CSV table of C-alpha atoms (C1' of nucleotides) in Angstrom, one decimal:
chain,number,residue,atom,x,y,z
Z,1,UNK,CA,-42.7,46.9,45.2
Z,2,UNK,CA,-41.4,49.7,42.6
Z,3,UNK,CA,-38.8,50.3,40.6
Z,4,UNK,CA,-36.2,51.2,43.4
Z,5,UNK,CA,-32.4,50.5,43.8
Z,6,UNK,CA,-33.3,47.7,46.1
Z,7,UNK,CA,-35.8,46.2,43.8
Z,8,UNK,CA,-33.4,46.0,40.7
Z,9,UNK,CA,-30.2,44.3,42.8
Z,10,UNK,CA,-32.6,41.7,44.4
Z,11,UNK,CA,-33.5,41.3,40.5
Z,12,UNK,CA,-30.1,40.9,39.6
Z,13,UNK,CA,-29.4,38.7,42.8
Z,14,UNK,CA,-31.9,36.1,40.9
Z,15,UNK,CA,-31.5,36.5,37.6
Z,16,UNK,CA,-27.6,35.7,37.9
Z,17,UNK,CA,-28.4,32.9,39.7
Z,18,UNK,CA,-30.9,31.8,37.8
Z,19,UNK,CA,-28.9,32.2,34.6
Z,20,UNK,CA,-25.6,30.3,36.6
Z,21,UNK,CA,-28.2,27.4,36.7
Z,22,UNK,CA,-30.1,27.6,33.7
Z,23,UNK,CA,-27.8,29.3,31.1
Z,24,UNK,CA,-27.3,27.7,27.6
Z,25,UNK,CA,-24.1,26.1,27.2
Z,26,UNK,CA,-23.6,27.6,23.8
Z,27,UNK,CA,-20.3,27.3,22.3
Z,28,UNK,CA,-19.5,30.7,21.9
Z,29,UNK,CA,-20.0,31.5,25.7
Z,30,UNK,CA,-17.8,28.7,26.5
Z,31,UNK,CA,-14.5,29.8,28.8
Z,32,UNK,CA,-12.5,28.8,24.9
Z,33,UNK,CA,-14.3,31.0,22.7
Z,34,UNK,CA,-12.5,33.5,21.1
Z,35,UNK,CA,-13.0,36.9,20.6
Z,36,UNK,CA,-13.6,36.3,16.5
Z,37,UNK,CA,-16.0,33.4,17.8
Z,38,UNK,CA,-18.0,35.6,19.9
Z,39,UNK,CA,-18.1,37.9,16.8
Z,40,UNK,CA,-19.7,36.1,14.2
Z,41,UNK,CA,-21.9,34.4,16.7
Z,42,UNK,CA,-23.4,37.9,17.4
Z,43,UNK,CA,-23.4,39.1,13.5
Z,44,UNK,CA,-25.3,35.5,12.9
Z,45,UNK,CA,-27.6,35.9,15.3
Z,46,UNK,CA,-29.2,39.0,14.1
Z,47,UNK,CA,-32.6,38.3,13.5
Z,48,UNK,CA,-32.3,34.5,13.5
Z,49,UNK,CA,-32.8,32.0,16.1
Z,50,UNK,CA,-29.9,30.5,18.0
Z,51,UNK,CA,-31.1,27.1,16.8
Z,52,UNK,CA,-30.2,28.0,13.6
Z,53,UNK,CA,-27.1,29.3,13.2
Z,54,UNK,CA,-25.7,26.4,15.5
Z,55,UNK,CA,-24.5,24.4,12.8
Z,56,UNK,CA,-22.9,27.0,10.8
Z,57,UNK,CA,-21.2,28.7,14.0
Z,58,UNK,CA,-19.1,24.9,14.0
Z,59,UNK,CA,-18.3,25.1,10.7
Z,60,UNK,CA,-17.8,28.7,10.0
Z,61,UNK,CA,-15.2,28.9,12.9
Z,62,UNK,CA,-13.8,25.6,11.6
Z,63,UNK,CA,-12.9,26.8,8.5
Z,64,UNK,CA,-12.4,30.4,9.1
Z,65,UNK,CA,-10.8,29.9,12.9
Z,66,UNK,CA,-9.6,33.8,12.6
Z,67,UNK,CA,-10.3,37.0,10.7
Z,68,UNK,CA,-7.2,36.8,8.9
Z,69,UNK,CA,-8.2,33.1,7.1
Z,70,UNK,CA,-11.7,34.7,6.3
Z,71,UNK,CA,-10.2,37.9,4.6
Z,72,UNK,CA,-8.1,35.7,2.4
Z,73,UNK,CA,-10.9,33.9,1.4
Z,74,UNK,CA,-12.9,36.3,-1.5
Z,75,UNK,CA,-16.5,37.3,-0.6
Z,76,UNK,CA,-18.5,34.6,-2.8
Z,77,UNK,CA,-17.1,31.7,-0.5
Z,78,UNK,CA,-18.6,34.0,2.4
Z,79,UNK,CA,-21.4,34.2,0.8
Z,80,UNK,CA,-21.9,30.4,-0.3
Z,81,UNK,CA,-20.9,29.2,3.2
Z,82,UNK,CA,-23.7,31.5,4.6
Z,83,UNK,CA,-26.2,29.4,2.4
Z,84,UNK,CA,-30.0,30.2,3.9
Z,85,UNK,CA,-29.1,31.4,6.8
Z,86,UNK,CA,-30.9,34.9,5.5
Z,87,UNK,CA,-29.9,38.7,5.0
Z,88,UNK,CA,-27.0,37.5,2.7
Z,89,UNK,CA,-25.7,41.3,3.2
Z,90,UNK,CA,-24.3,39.8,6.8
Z,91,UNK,CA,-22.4,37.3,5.2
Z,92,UNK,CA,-20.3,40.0,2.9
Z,93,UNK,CA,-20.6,42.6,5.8
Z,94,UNK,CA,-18.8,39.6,8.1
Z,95,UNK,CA,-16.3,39.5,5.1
Z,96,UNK,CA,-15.8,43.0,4.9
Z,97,UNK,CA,-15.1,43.6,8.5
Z,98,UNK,CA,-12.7,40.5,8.9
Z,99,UNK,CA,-10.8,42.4,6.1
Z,100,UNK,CA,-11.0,45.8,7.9
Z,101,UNK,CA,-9.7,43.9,11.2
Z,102,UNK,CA,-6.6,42.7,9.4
Z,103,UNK,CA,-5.4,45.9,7.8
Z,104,UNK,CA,-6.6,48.4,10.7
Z,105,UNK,CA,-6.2,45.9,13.7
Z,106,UNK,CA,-3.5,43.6,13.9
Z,107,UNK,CA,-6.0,41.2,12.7
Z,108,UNK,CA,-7.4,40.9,15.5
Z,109,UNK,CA,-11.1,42.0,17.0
Z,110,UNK,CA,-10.9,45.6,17.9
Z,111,UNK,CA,-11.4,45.4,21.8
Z,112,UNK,CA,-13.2,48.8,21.9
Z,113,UNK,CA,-17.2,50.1,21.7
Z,114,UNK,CA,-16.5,52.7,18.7
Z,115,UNK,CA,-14.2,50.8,16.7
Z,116,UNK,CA,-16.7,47.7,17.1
Z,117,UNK,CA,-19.1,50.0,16.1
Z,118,UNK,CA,-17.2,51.0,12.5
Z,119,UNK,CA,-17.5,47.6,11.5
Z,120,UNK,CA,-19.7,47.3,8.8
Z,121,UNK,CA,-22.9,45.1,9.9
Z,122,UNK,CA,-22.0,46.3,13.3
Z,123,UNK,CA,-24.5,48.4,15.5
Z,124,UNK,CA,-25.5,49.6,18.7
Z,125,UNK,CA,-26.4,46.3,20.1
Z,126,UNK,CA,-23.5,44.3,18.6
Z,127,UNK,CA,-21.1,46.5,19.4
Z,128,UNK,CA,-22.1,46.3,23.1
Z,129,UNK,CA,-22.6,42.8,23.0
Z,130,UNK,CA,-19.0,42.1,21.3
Z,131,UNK,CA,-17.6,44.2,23.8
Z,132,UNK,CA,-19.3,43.0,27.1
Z,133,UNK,CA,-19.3,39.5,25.7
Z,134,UNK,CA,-15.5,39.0,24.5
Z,135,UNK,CA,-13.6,42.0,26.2
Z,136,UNK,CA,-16.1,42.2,29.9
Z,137,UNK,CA,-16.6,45.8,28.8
Z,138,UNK,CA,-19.6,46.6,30.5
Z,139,UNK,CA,-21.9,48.1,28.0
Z,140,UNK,CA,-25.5,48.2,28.6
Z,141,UNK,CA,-26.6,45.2,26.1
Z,142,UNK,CA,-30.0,46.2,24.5
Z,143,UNK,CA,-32.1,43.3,22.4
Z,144,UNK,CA,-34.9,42.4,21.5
Z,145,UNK,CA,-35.0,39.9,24.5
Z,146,UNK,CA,-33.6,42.8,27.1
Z,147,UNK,CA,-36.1,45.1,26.0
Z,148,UNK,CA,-39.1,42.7,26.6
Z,149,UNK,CA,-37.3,41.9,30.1
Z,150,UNK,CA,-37.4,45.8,31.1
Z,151,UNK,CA,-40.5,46.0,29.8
Z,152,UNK,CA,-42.1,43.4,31.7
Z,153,UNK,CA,-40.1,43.8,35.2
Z,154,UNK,CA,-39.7,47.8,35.2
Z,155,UNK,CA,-42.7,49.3,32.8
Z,156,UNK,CA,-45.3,46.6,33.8
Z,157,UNK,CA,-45.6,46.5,30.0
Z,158,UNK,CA,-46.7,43.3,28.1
Z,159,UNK,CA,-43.8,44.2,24.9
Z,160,UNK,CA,-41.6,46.7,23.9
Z,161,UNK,CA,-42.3,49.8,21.5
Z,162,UNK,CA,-41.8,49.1,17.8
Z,163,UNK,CA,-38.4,50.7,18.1
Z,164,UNK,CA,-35.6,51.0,20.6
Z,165,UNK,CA,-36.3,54.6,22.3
Z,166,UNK,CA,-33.8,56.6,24.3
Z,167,UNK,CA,-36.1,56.1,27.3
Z,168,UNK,CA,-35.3,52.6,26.9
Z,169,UNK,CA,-31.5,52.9,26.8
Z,170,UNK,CA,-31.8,55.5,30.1
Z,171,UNK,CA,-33.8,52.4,31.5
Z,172,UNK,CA,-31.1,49.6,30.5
Z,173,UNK,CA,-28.6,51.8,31.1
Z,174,UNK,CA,-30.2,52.2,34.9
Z,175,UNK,CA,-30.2,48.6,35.3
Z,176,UNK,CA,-27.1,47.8,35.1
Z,177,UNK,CA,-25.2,46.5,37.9
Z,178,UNK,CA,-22.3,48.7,39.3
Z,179,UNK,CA,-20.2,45.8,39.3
Z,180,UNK,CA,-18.8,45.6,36.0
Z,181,UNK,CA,-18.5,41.3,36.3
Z,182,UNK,CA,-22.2,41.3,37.0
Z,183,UNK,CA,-22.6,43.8,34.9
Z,184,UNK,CA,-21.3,41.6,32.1
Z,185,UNK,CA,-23.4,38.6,33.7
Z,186,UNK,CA,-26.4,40.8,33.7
Z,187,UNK,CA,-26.3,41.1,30.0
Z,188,UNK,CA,-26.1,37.9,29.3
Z,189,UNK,CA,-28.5,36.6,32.0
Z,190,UNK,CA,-31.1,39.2,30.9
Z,191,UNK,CA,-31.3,38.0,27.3
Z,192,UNK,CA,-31.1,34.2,28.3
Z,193,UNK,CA,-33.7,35.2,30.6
Z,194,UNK,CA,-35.6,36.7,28.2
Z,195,UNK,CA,-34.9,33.9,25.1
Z,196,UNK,CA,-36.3,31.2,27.5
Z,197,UNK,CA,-38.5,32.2,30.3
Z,198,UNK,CA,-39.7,35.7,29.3
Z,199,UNK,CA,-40.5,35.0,25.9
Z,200,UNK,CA,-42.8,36.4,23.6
Z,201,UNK,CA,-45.6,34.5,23.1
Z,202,UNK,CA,-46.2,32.4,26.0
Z,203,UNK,CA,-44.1,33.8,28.9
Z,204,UNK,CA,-43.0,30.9,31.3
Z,205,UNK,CA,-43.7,33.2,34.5
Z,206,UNK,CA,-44.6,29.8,36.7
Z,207,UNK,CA,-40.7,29.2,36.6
Z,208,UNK,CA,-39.4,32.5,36.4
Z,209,UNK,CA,-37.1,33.3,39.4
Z,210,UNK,CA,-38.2,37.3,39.4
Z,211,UNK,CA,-42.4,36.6,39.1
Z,212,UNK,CA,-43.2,38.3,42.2
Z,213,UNK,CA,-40.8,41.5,41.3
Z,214,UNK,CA,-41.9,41.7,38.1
Z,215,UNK,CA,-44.2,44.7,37.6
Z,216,UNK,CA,-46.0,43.7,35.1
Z,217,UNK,CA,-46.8,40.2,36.5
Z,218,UNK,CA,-47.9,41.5,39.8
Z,219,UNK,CA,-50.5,44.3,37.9
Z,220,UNK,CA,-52.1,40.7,36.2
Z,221,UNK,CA,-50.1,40.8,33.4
Z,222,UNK,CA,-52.1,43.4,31.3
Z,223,UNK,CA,-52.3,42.9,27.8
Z,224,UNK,CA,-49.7,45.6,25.4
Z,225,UNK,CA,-52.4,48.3,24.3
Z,226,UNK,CA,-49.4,50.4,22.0
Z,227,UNK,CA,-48.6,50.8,18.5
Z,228,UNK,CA,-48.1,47.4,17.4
Z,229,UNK,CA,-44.9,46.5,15.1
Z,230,UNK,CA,-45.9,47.0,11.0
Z,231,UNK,CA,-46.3,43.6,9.3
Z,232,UNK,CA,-43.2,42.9,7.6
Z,233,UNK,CA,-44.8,40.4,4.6
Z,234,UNK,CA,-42.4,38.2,2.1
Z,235,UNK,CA,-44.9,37.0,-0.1
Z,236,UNK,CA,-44.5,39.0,-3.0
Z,237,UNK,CA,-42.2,41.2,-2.1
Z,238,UNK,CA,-38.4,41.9,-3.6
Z,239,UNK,CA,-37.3,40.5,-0.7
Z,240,UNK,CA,-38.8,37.1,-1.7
Z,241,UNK,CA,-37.2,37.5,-5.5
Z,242,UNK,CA,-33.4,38.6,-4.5
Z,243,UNK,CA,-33.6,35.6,-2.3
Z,244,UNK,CA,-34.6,33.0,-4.9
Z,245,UNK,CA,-32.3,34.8,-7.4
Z,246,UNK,CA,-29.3,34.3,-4.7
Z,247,UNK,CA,-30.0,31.0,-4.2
Z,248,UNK,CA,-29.5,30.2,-7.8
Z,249,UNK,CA,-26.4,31.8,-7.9
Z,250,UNK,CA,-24.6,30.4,-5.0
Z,251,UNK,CA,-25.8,27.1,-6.1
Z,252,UNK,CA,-23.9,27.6,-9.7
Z,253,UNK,CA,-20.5,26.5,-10.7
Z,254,UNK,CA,-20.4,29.4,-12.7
Z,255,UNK,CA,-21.1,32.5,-13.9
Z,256,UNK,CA,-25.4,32.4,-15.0
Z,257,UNK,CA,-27.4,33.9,-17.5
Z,258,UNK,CA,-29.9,36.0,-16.4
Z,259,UNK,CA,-32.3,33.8,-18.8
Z,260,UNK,CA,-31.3,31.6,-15.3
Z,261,UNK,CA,-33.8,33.5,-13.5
Z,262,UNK,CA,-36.6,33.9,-16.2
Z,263,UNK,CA,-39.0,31.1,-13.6
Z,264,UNK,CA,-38.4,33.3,-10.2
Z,265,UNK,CA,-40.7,36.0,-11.0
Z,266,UNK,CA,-41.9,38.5,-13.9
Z,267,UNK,CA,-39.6,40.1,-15.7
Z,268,UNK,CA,-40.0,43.7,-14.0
Z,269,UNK,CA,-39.5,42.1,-10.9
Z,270,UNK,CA,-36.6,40.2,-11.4
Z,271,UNK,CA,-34.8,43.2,-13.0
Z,272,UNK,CA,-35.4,45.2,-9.8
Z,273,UNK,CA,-34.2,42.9,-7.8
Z,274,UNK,CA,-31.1,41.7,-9.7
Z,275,UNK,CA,-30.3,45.6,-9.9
Z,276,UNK,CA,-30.3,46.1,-6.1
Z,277,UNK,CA,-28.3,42.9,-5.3
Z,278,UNK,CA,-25.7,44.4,-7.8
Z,279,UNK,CA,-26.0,47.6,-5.8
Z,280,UNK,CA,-25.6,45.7,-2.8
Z,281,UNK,CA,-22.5,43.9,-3.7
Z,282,UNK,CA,-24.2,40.7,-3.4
Z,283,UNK,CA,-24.0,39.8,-6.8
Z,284,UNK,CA,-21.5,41.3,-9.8
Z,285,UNK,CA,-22.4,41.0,-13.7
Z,286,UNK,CA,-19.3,40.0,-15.9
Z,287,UNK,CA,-19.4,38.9,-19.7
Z,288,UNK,CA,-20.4,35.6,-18.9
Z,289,UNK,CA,-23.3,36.7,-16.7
Z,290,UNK,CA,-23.8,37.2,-12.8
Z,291,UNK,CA,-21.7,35.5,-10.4
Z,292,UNK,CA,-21.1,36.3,-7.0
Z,293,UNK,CA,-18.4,38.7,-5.8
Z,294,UNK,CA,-14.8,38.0,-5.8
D,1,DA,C1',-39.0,57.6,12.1
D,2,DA,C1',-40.2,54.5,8.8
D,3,DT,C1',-38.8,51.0,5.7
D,4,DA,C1',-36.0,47.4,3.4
D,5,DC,C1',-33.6,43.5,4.2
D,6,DG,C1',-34.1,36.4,4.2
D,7,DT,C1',-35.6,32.5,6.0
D,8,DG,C1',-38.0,29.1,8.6
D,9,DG,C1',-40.6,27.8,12.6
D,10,DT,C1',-44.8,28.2,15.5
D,11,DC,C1',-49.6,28.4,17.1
O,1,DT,C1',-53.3,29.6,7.6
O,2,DG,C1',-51.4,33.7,7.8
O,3,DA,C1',-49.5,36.6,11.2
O,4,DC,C1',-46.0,36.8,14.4
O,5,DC,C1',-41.4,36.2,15.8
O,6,DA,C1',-36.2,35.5,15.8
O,7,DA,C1',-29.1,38.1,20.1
O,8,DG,C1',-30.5,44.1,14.2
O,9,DT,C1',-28.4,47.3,10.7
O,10,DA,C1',-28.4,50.9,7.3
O,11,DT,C1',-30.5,54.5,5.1
DNA sequence: AATACGTGGTC
DNA sequence: TGACCAAGTAT
């Protein structure tokens, strides 16, 4: 068994029907979901579980049902309605591109890879995601659950390099079926495939439809010998300060102090971080102290 | 290419 | 218990 034509559509053949069987019935993949749903679904879900942003998905689309009733909305209610969800910058970039959608595109979700791909917050990955997931364009849908598919099935590789290489997108790009409906199944079956069968940690290969095609399974599942990801720590970091600092700050009525941080962390620190989240647009200083943007 | 960017759960 | 991980993006 190699990598051949005839090995990757029997893969397919399984994994489609596996996924037809076993597929999460998440709300934004449901036959209803709109274009805008599948959107912030996607911008949500960068690095964060699906369990997580379940909740806010519901009420985000309840309250902002389209980009237009977002974009009238200013930033800070964005931002507060985003609450811990992490990377804050998503929730203004979410705000930012809802604007962008109503003055460049009807108000509406730009059906198209490059224009997706302006959006601010939106990459390589969402873009294709958006675009396979909401319009059935079939772009080759490259996460961090596809890559550690591929690199399991096709490299007989335990996990995927650090970072996404362009030998990686040749190889997604190789497996995708020339159908584009199953290719548009195949992404999502992949990375459902990947999020609960080939995971990580513990990879479920005693139920996975594609264990005897899967190269790496059938070589004894070798453990990764590459470069290994750097630690990302928290502890300590700014990271860890312009959180704590936000959290006080959406929590406010009003404008604070900075005497409002003073407990976070030392001084030095807090100044730092106070001074990038201005940079960032995540927070604004007015006469009355900082507040978040409007 | 490497690094910064939140937060919480898991083993 | 601390490192690893989670549908990445921007610089």
């Amino acid at each position: 068994m190699t990598d051949t034509q005839a090995h990757r559509e029997q893969v397919h053949e399984r994994v489609l029907s596996w996924y037809a069987a076993h597929g999460r019935d998440l709300p934004w993949r449901r036959p209803e979901a709109t274009p805008w749903g599948i959107y912030v679904s996607e911008i949500m879900a960068q690095q964060t579980p699906i369990a997580r942003i379940l909740g806010p998905w519901l009420t985000w689309l309840k309250r902002w049902p389209n980009p237009a009733a977002l974009a009238a909305d200013p930033p800070a209610e964005a931002i507060r309605a985003w609450d811990r969800l992490g990377y804050p910058r998503r929730a203004l970039n979410l705000h930012a591109a809802a604007t962008a959608m109503v003055r460049d595109h009807d108000g509406e979700v730009p059906a198209d890879l490059d224009q997706l791909r302006a959006l601010p917050g939106v990459g390589e990955y969402t873009a294709a995601a958006v675009g396979s997931f909401a319009f059935g364009i079939p772009a080759p849908v490259v996460d961090t659950n596809v890559r550690r598919v591929l690199a399991r099935i096709a490299l007989g590789e335990a996990q995927a390099a650090p970072s996404l290489t362009k030998a990686e997108r040749d190889l997604a790009a190789a497996w995708m079926p020339a159908d584009p409906d199953d290719a548009n199944r195949w992404n999502v079956a992949s990375m459902e495939l990947g999020a609960l069968v080939c995971t990580a940690r513990t990879p479920g290969c005693g139920v996975c439809p594609v264990a005897d095609l899967c190269v790496w399974r059938v070589a004894g599942s070798p453990a990764y010998d590459g470069p290994r990801r750097p630690h990302q720590g928290y502890a300590g970091t700014d990271r860890e300060v312009r959180g704590a600092i936000m959290a006080i700050v959406r929590e406010a009525d009003a404008a604070v102090p900075a005497a409002a941080f003073t407990d976070v962390a030392a001084a030095d620190r807090i100044e730092r971080a106070v001074a990038g989240l201005v940079a960032d647009g995540l927070l604004r200083l007015s006469e009355q102290g900082y507040d978040l943007p409007r």
